[in-house]
PDB file of C-alpha atoms in Angstrom:
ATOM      1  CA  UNK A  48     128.711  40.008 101.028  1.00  0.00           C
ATOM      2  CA  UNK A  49     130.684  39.807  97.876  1.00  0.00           C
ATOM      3  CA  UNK A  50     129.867  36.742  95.493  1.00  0.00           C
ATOM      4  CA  UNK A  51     132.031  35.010  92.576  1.00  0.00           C
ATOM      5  CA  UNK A  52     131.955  31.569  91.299  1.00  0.00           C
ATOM      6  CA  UNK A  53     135.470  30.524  89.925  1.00  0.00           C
ATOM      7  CA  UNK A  54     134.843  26.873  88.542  1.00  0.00           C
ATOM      8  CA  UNK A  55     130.764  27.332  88.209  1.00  0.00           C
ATOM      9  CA  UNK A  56     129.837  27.631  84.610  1.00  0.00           C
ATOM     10  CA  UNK A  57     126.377  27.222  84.321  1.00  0.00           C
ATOM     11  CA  UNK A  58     124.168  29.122  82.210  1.00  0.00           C
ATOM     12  CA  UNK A  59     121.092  27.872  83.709  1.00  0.00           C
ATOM     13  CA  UNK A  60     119.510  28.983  86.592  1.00  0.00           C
ATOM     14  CA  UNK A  61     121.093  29.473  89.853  1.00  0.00           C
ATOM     15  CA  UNK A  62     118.719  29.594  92.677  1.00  0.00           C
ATOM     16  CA  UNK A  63     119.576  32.396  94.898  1.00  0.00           C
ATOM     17  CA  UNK A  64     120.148  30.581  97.842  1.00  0.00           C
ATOM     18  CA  UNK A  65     123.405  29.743  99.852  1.00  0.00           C
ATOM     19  CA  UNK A  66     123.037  26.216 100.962  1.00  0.00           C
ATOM     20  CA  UNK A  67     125.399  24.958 102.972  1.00  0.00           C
ATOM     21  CA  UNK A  68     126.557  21.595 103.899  1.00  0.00           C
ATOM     22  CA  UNK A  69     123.801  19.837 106.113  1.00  0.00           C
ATOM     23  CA  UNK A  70     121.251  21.879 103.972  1.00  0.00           C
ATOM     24  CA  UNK A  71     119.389  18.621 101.997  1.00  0.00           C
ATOM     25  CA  UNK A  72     118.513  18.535  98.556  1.00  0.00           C
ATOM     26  CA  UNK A  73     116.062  15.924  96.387  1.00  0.00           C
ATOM     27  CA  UNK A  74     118.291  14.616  93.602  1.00  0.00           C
ATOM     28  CA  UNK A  75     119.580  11.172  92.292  1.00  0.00           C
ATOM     29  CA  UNK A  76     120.907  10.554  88.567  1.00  0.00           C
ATOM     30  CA  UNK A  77     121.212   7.307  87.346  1.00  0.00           C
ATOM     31  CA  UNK A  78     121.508   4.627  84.118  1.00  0.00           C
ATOM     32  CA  UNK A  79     118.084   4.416  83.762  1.00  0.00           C
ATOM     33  CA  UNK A  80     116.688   7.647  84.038  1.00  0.00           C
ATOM     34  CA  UNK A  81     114.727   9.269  81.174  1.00  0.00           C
ATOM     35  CA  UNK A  82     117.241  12.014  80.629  1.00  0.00           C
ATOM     36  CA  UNK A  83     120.871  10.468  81.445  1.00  0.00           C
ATOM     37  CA  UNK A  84     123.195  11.832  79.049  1.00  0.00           C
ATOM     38  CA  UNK A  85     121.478  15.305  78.497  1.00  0.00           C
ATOM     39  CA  UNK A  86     123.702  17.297  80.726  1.00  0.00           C
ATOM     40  CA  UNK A  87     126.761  15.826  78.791  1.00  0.00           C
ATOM     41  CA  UNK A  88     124.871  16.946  75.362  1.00  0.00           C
ATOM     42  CA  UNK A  89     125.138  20.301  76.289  1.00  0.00           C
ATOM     43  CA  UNK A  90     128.273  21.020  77.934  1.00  0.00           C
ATOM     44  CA  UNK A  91     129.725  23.774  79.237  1.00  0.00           C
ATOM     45  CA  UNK A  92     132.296  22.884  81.898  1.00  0.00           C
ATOM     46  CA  UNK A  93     134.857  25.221  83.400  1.00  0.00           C
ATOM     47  CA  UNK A  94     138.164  23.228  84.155  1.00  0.00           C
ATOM     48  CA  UNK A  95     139.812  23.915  87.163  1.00  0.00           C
ATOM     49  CA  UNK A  96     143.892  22.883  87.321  1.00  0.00           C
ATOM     50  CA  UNK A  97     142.965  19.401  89.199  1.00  0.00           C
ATOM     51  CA  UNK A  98     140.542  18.363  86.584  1.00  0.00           C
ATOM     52  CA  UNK A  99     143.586  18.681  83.561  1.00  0.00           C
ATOM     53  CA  UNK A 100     145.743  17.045  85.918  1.00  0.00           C
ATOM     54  CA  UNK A 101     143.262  13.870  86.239  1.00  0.00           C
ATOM     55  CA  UNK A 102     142.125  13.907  82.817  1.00  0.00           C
ATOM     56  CA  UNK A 103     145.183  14.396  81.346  1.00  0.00           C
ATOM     57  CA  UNK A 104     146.443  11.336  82.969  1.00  0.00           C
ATOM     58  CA  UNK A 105     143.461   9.240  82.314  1.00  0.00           C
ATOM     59  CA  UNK A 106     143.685   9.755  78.823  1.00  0.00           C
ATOM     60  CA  UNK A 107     147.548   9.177  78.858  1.00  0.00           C
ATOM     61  CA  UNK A 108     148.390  12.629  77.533  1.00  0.00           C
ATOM     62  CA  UNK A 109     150.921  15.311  78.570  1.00  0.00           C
ATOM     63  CA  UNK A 110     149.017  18.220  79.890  1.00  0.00           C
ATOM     64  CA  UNK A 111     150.365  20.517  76.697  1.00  0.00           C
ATOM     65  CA  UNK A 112     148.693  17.723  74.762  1.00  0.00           C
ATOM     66  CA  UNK A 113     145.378  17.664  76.312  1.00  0.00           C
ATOM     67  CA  UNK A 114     144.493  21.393  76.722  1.00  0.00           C
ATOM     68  CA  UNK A 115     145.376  21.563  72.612  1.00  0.00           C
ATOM     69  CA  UNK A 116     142.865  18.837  72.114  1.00  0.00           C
ATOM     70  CA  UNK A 117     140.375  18.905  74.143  1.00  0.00           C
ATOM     71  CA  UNK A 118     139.595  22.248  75.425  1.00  0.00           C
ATOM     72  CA  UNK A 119     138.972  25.756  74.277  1.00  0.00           C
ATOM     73  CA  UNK A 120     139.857  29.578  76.068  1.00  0.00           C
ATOM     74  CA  UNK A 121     138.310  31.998  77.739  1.00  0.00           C
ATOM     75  CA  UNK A 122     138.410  35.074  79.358  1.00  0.00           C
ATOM     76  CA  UNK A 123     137.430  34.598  83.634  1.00  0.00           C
ATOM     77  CA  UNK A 124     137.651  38.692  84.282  1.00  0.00           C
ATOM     78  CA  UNK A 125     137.929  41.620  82.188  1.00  0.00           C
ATOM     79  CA  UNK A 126     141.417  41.580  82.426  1.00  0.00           C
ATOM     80  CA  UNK A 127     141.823  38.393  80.540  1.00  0.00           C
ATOM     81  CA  UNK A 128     142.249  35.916  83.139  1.00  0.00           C
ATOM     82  CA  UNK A 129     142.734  32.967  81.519  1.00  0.00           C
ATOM     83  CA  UNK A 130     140.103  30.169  81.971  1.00  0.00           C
ATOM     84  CA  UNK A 131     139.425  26.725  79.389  1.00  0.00           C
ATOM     85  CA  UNK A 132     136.089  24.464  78.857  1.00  0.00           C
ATOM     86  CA  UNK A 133     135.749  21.282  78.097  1.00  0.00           C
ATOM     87  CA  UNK A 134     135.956  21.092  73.971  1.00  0.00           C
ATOM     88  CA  UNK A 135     132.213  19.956  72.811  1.00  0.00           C
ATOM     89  CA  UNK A 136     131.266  18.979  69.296  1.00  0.00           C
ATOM     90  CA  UNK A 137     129.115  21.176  66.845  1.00  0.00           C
ATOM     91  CA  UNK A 138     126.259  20.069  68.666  1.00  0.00           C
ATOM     92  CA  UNK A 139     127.674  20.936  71.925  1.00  0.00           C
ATOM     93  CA  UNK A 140     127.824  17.346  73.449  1.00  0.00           C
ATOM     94  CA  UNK A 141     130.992  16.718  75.332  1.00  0.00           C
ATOM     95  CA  UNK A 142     133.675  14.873  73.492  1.00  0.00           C
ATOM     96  CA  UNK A 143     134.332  12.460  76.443  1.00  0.00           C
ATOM     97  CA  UNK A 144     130.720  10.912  76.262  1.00  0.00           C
ATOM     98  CA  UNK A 145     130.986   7.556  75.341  1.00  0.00           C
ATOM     99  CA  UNK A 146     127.266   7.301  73.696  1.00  0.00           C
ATOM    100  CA  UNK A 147     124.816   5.619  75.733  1.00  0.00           C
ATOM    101  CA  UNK A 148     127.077   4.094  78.189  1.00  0.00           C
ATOM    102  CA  UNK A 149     127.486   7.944  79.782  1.00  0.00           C
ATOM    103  CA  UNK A 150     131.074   9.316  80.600  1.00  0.00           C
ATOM    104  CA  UNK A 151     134.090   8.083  79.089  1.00  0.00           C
ATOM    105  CA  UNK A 152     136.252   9.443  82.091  1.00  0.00           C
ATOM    106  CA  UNK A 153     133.624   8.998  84.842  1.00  0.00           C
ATOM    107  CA  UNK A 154     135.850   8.395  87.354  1.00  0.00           C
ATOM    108  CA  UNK A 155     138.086  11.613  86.573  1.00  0.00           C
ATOM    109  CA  UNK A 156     135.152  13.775  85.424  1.00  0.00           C
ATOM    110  CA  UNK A 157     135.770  17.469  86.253  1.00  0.00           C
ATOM    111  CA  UNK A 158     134.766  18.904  89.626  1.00  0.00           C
ATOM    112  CA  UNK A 159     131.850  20.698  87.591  1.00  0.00           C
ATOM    113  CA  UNK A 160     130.360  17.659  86.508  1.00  0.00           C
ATOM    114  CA  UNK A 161     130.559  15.507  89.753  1.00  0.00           C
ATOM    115  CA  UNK A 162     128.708  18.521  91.365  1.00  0.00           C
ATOM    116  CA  UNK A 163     126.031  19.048  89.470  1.00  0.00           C
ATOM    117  CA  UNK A 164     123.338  19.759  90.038  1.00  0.00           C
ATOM    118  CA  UNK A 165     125.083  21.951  93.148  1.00  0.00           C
ATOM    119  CA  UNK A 166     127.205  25.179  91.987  1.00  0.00           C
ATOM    120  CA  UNK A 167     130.469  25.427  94.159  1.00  0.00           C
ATOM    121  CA  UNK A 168     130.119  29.167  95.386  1.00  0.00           C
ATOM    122  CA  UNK A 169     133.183  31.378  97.391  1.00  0.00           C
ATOM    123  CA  UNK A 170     131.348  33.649  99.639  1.00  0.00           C
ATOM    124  CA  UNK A 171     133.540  36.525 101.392  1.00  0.00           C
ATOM    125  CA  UNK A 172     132.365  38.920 104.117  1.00  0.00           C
ATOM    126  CA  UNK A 173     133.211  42.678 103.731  1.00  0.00           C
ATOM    127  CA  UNK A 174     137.121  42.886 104.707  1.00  0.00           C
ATOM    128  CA  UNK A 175     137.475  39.201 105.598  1.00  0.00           C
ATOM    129  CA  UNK A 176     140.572  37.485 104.120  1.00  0.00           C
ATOM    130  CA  UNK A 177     138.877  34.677 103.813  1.00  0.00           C
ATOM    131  CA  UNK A 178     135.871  33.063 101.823  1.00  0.00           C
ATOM    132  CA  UNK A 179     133.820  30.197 103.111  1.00  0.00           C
ATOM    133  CA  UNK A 180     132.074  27.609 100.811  1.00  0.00           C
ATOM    134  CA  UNK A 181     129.015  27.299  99.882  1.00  0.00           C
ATOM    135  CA  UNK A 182     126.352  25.955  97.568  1.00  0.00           C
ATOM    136  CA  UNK A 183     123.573  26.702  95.176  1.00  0.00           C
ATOM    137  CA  UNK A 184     120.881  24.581  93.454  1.00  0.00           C
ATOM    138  CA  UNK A 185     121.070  24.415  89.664  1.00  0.00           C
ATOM    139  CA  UNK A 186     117.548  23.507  87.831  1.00  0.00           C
ATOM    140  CA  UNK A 187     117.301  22.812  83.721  1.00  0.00           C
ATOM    141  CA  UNK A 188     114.565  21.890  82.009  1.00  0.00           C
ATOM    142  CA  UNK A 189     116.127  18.753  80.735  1.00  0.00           C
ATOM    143  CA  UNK A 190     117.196  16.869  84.727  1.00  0.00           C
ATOM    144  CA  UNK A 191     114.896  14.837  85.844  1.00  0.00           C
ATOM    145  CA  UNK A 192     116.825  13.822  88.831  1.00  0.00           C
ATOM    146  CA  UNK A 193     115.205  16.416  90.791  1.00  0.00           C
ATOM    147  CA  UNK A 194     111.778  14.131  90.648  1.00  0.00           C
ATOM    148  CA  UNK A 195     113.540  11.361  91.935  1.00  0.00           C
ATOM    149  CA  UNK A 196     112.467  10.297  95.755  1.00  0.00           C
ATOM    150  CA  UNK A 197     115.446  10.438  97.488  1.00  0.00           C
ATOM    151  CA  UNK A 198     116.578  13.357  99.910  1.00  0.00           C
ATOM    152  CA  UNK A 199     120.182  13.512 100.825  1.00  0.00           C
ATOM    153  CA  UNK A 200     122.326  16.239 102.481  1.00  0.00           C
ATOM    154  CA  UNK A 201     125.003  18.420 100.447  1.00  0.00           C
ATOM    155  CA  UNK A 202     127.914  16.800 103.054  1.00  0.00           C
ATOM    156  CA  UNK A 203     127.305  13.464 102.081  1.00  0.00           C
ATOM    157  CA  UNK A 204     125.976  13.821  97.789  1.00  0.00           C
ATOM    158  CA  UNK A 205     129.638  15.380  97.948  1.00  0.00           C
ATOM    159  CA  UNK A 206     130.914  12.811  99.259  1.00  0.00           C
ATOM    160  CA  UNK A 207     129.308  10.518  97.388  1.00  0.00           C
ATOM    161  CA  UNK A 208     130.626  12.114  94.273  1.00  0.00           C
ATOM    162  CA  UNK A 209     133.836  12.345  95.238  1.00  0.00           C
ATOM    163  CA  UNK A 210     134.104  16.129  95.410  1.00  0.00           C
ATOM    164  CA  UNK A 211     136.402  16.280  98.346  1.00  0.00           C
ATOM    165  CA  UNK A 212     139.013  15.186  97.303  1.00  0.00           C
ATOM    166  CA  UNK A 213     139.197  17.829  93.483  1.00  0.00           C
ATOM    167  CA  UNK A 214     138.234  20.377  96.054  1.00  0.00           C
ATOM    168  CA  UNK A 215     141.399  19.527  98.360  1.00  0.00           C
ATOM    169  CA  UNK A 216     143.352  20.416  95.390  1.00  0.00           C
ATOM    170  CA  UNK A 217     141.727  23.016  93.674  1.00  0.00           C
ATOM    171  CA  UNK A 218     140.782  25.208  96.881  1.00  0.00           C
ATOM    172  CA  UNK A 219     143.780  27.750  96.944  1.00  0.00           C
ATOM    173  CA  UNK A 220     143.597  28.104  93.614  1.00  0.00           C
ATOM    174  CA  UNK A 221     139.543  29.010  94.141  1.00  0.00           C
ATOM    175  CA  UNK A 222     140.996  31.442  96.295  1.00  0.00           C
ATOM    176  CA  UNK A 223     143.598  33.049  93.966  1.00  0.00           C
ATOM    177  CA  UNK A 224     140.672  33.569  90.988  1.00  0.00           C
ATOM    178  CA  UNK A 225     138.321  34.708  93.948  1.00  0.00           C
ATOM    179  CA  UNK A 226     141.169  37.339  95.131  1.00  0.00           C
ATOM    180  CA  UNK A 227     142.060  38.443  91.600  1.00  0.00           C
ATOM    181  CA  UNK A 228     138.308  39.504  90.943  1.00  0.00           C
ATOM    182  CA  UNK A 229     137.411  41.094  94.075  1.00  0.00           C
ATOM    183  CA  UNK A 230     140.681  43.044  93.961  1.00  0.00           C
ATOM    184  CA  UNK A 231     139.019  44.880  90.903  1.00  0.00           C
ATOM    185  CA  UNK A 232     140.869  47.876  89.495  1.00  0.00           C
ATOM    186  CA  UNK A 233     143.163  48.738  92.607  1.00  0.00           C
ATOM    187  CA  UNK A 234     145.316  45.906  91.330  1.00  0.00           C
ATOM    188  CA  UNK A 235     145.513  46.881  87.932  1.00  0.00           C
ATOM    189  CA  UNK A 236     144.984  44.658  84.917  1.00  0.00           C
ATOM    190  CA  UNK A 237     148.057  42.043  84.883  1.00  0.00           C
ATOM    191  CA  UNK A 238     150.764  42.126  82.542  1.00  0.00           C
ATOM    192  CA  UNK A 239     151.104  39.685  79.693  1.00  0.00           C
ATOM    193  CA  UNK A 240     153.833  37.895  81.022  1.00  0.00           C
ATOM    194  CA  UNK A 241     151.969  37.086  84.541  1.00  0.00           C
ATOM    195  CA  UNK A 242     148.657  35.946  82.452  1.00  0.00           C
ATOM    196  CA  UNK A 243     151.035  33.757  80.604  1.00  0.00           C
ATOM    197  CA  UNK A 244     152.256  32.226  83.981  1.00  0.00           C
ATOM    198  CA  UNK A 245     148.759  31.899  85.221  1.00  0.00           C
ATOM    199  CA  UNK A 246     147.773  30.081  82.430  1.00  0.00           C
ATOM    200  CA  UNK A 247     151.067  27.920  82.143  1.00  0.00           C
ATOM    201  CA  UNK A 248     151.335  26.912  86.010  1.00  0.00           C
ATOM    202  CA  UNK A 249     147.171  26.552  86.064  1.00  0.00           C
ATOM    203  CA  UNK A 250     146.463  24.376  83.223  1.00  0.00           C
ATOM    204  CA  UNK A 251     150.047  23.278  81.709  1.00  0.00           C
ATOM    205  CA  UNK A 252     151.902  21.536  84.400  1.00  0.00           C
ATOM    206  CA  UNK A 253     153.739  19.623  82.177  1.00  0.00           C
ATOM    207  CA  UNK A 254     155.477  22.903  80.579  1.00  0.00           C
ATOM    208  CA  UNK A 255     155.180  24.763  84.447  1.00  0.00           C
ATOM    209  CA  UNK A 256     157.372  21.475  85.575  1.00  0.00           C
ATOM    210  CA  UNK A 257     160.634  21.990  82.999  1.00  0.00           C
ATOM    211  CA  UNK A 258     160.047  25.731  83.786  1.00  0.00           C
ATOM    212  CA  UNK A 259     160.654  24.845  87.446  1.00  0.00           C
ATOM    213  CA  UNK A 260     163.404  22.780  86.939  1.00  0.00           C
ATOM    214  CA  UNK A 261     165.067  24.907  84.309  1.00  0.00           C
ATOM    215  CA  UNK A 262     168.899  26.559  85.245  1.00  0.00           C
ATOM    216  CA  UNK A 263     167.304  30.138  85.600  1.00  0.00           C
ATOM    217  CA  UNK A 264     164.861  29.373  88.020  1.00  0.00           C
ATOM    218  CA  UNK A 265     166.996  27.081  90.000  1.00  0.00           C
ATOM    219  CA  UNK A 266     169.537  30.431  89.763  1.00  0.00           C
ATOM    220  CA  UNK A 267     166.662  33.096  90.654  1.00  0.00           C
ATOM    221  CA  UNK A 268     164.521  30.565  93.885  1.00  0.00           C
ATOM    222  CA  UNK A 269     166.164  29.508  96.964  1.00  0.00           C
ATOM    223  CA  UNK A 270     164.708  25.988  97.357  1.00  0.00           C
ATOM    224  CA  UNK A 271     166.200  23.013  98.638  1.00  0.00           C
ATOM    225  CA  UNK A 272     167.272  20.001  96.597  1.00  0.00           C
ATOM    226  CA  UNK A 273     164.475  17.894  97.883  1.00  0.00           C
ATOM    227  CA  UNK A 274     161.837  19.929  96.543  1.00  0.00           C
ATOM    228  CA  UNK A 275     163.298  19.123  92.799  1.00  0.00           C
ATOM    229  CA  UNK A 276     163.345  15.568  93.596  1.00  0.00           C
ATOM    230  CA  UNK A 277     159.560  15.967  94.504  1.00  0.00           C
ATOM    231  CA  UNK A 278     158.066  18.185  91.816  1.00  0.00           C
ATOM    232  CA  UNK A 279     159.818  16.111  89.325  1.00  0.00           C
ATOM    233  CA  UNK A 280     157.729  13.313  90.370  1.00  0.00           C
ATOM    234  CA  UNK A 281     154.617  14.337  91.938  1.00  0.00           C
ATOM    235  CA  UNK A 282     152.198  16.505  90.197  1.00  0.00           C
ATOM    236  CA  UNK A 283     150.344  17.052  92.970  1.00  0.00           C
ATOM    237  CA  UNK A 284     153.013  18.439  94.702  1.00  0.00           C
ATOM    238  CA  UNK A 285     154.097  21.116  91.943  1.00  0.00           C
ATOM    239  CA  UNK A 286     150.511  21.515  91.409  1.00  0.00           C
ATOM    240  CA  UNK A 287     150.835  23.421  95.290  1.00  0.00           C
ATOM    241  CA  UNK A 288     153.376  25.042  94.359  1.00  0.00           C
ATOM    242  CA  UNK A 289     152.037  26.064  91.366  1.00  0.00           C
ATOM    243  CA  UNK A 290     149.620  28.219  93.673  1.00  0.00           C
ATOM    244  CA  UNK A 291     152.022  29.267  95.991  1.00  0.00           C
ATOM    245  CA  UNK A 292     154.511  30.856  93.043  1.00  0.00           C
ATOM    246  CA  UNK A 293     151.082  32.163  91.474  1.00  0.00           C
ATOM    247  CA  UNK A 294     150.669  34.266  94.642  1.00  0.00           C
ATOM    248  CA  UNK A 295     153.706  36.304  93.769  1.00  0.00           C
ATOM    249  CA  UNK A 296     153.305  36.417  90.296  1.00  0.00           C
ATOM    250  CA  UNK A 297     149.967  38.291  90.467  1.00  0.00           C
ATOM    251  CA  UNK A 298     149.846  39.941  94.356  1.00  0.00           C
ATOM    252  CA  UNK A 299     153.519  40.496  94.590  1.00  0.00           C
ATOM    253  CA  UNK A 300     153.738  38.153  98.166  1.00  0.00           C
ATOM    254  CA  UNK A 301     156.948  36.604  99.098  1.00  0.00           C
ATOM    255  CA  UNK A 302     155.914  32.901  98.926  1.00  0.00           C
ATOM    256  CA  UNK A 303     158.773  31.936  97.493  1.00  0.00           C
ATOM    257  CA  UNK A 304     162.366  33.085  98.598  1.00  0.00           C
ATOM    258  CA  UNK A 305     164.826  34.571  95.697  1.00  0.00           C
ATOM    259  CA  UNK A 306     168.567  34.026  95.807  1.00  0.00           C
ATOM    260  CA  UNK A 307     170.407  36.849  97.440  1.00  0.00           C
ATOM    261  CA  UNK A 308     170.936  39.379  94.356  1.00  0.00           C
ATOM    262  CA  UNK A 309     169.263  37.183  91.557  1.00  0.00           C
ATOM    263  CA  UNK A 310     167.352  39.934  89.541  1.00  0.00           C
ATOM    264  CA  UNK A 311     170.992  41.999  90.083  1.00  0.00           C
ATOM    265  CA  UNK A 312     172.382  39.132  88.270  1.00  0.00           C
ATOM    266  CA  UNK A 313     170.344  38.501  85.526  1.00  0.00           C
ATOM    267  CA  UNK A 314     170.519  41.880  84.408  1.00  0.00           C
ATOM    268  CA  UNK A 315     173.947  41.797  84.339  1.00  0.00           C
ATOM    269  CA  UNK A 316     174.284  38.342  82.373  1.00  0.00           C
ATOM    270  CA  UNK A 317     171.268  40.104  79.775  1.00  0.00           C
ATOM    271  CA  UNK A 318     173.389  42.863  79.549  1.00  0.00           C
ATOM    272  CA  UNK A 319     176.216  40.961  78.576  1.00  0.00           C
ATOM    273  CA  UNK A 320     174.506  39.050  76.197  1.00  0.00           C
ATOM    274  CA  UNK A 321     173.291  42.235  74.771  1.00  0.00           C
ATOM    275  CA  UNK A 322     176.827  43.644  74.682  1.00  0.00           C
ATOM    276  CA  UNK A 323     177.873  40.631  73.026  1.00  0.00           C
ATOM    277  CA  UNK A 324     175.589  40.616  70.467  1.00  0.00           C
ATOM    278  CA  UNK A 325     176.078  44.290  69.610  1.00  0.00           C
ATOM    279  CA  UNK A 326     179.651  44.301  69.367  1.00  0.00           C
ATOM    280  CA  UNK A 327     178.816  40.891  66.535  1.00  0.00           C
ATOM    281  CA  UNK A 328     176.427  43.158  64.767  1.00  0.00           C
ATOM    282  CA  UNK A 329     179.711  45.933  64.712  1.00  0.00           C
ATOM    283  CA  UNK A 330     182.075  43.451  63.599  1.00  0.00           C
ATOM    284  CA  UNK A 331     179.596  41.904  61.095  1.00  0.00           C
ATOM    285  CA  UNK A 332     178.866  45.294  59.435  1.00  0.00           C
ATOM    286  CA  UNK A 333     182.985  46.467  59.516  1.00  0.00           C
ATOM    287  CA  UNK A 334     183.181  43.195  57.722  1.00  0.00           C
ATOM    288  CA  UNK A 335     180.655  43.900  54.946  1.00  0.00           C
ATOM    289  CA  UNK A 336     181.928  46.990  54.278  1.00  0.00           C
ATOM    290  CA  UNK A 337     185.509  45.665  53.846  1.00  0.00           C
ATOM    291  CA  UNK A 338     184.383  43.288  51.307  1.00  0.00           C
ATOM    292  CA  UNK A 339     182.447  45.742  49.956  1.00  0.00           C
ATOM    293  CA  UNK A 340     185.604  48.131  48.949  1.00  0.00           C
ATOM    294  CA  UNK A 341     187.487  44.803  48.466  1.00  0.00           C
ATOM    295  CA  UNK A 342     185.273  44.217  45.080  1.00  0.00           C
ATOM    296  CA  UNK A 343     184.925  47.570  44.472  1.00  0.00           C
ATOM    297  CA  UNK A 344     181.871  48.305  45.301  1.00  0.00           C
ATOM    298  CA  UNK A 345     180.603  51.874  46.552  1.00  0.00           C
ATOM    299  CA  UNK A 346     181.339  53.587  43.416  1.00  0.00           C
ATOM    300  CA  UNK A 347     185.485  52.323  43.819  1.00  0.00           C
ATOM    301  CA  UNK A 348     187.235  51.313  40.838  1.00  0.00           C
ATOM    302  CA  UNK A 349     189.807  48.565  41.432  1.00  0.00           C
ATOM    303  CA  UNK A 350     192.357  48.078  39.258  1.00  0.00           C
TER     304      UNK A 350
END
């Protein structure tokens, strides 16, 4: 059984074992609780495409915006898969932690955050096209919400944290990261461009909208007039098809239907761009040169 955790980024310990949803756990954080804060004091929290959409609107920020300010790269695979973190200060305490009153953004914290002390795992038998979810207990030092008396199932601390809902949207795209790492080198390391995309339609969906609704790409897709109305508007909605064109960016599948003879087409308009600007660069030389010889330049006397 092949492992990978896409939005888990934990350098603790993960315990071994695959929980899974009716499996109970002993855990409560709360206000008054001797460490509160210290998991925010040491960040390090993978973003997954949901969690920029909902932060970026709590904080009133275009997406382009927030992933400048408040987040940092990294690599996901050894082909560069492009991943971010939350931004932390020198200390390493997240910048959204609004001192002793806890989380600034509580109510559109990350997925990472509003499962912890769980890790979301992907778990994918041998061959199967599929992965099922599961979970694994994470244990610091520093939590002390693991001594608290209360027992409560994975299904409903979920619940209660309001996991279901970043998971709704974030799942295929759990399944794209989880696909691109377990395809290993048969797939071959993507090109720049497609990393580019990933990056763009995963975390910028503010720039991945006006590249959907550009001329070219209304030129190259054959999709209806409705779904420009709706992606205009919804970031949810181009957020799912963000995933769906990311399937045949990186694994080639027809998701999304080109115009009859598009690519035919654009390398006909590049070429005539190219031919354009050639026969400038002709004319612009021819030009020199005659003003060259007009002054008498080249070694020509004029009289």
């Amino acid at each position: 059984m092949s492992q990978t955790k896409p939005a888990i980024p934990f350098q603790s310990v993960v315990m071994p074992e695959a929980l899974q949803a009716e499996n109970r756990i002993q855990f409560r954080c709360h206000q008054d609780i001797s460490c509160f804060n210290a998991c925010c004091k040491r960040a390090d929290v993978t973003l997954a495409p949901y969690d920029v959409l909902r932060l970026k609107r709590r904080l009133e920020l275009t997406s382009t915006e927030f992933v400048r300010q408040y987040t940092v790269p990294f690599q996901m695979d050894g082909d560069g898969l492009p991943g971010i973190k939350l931004k932390t200060d020198e200390n390493g305490t997240c910048l959204q932690l609004a001192g002793d009153a806890g989380c600034g953004v509580y109510t559109d914290r990350p997925t990472v955050c509003r499962y912890y002390p769980l890790a979301l795992l992907a778990l994918r038998e041998k061959d199967s096209p599929t992965a099922e979810e599961r979970y694994s207990l994470v244990r610091e030092d520093h939590c002390k919400g693991h001594e608290e008396p209360r027992e409560i199932s994975i299904q409903y601390y979920r619940a209660e944290q309001g996991c279901e809902d970043f998971d709704a949207h974030n799942r295929e795209w759990y399944q794209l990261v989880l696909k691109k790492k377990s395809a290993g080198p048969t797939v071959g390391q993507p090109p720049q461009t497609s990393l580019q995309l990933f990056f763009m339609a995963s975390y910028d969906i503010d720039t991945f909208r006006r590249f959907v609704l550009s001329e070219n790409f209304r030129k190259t897709y054959a999709l209806p007039d409705g779904f420009y109305a709706e992606v205009e508007q919804d970031d949810e909605a181009l957020l799912a098809f963000a995933f769906r064109f990311l399937r045949q960016v990186l694994f080639g599948e027809r998701t999304v239907q080109e115009v009859a003879d598009a690519w035919d087409q654009r390398v006909a308009q590049r070429r005539e761009v190219w031919d354009a600007r050639k026969q400038a660069e002709i004319e612009r030389r021819l030009a020199a040169e005659d003003r060259k010889y007009a002054e008498g330049g080249d070694g020509v006397c004029a009289e």
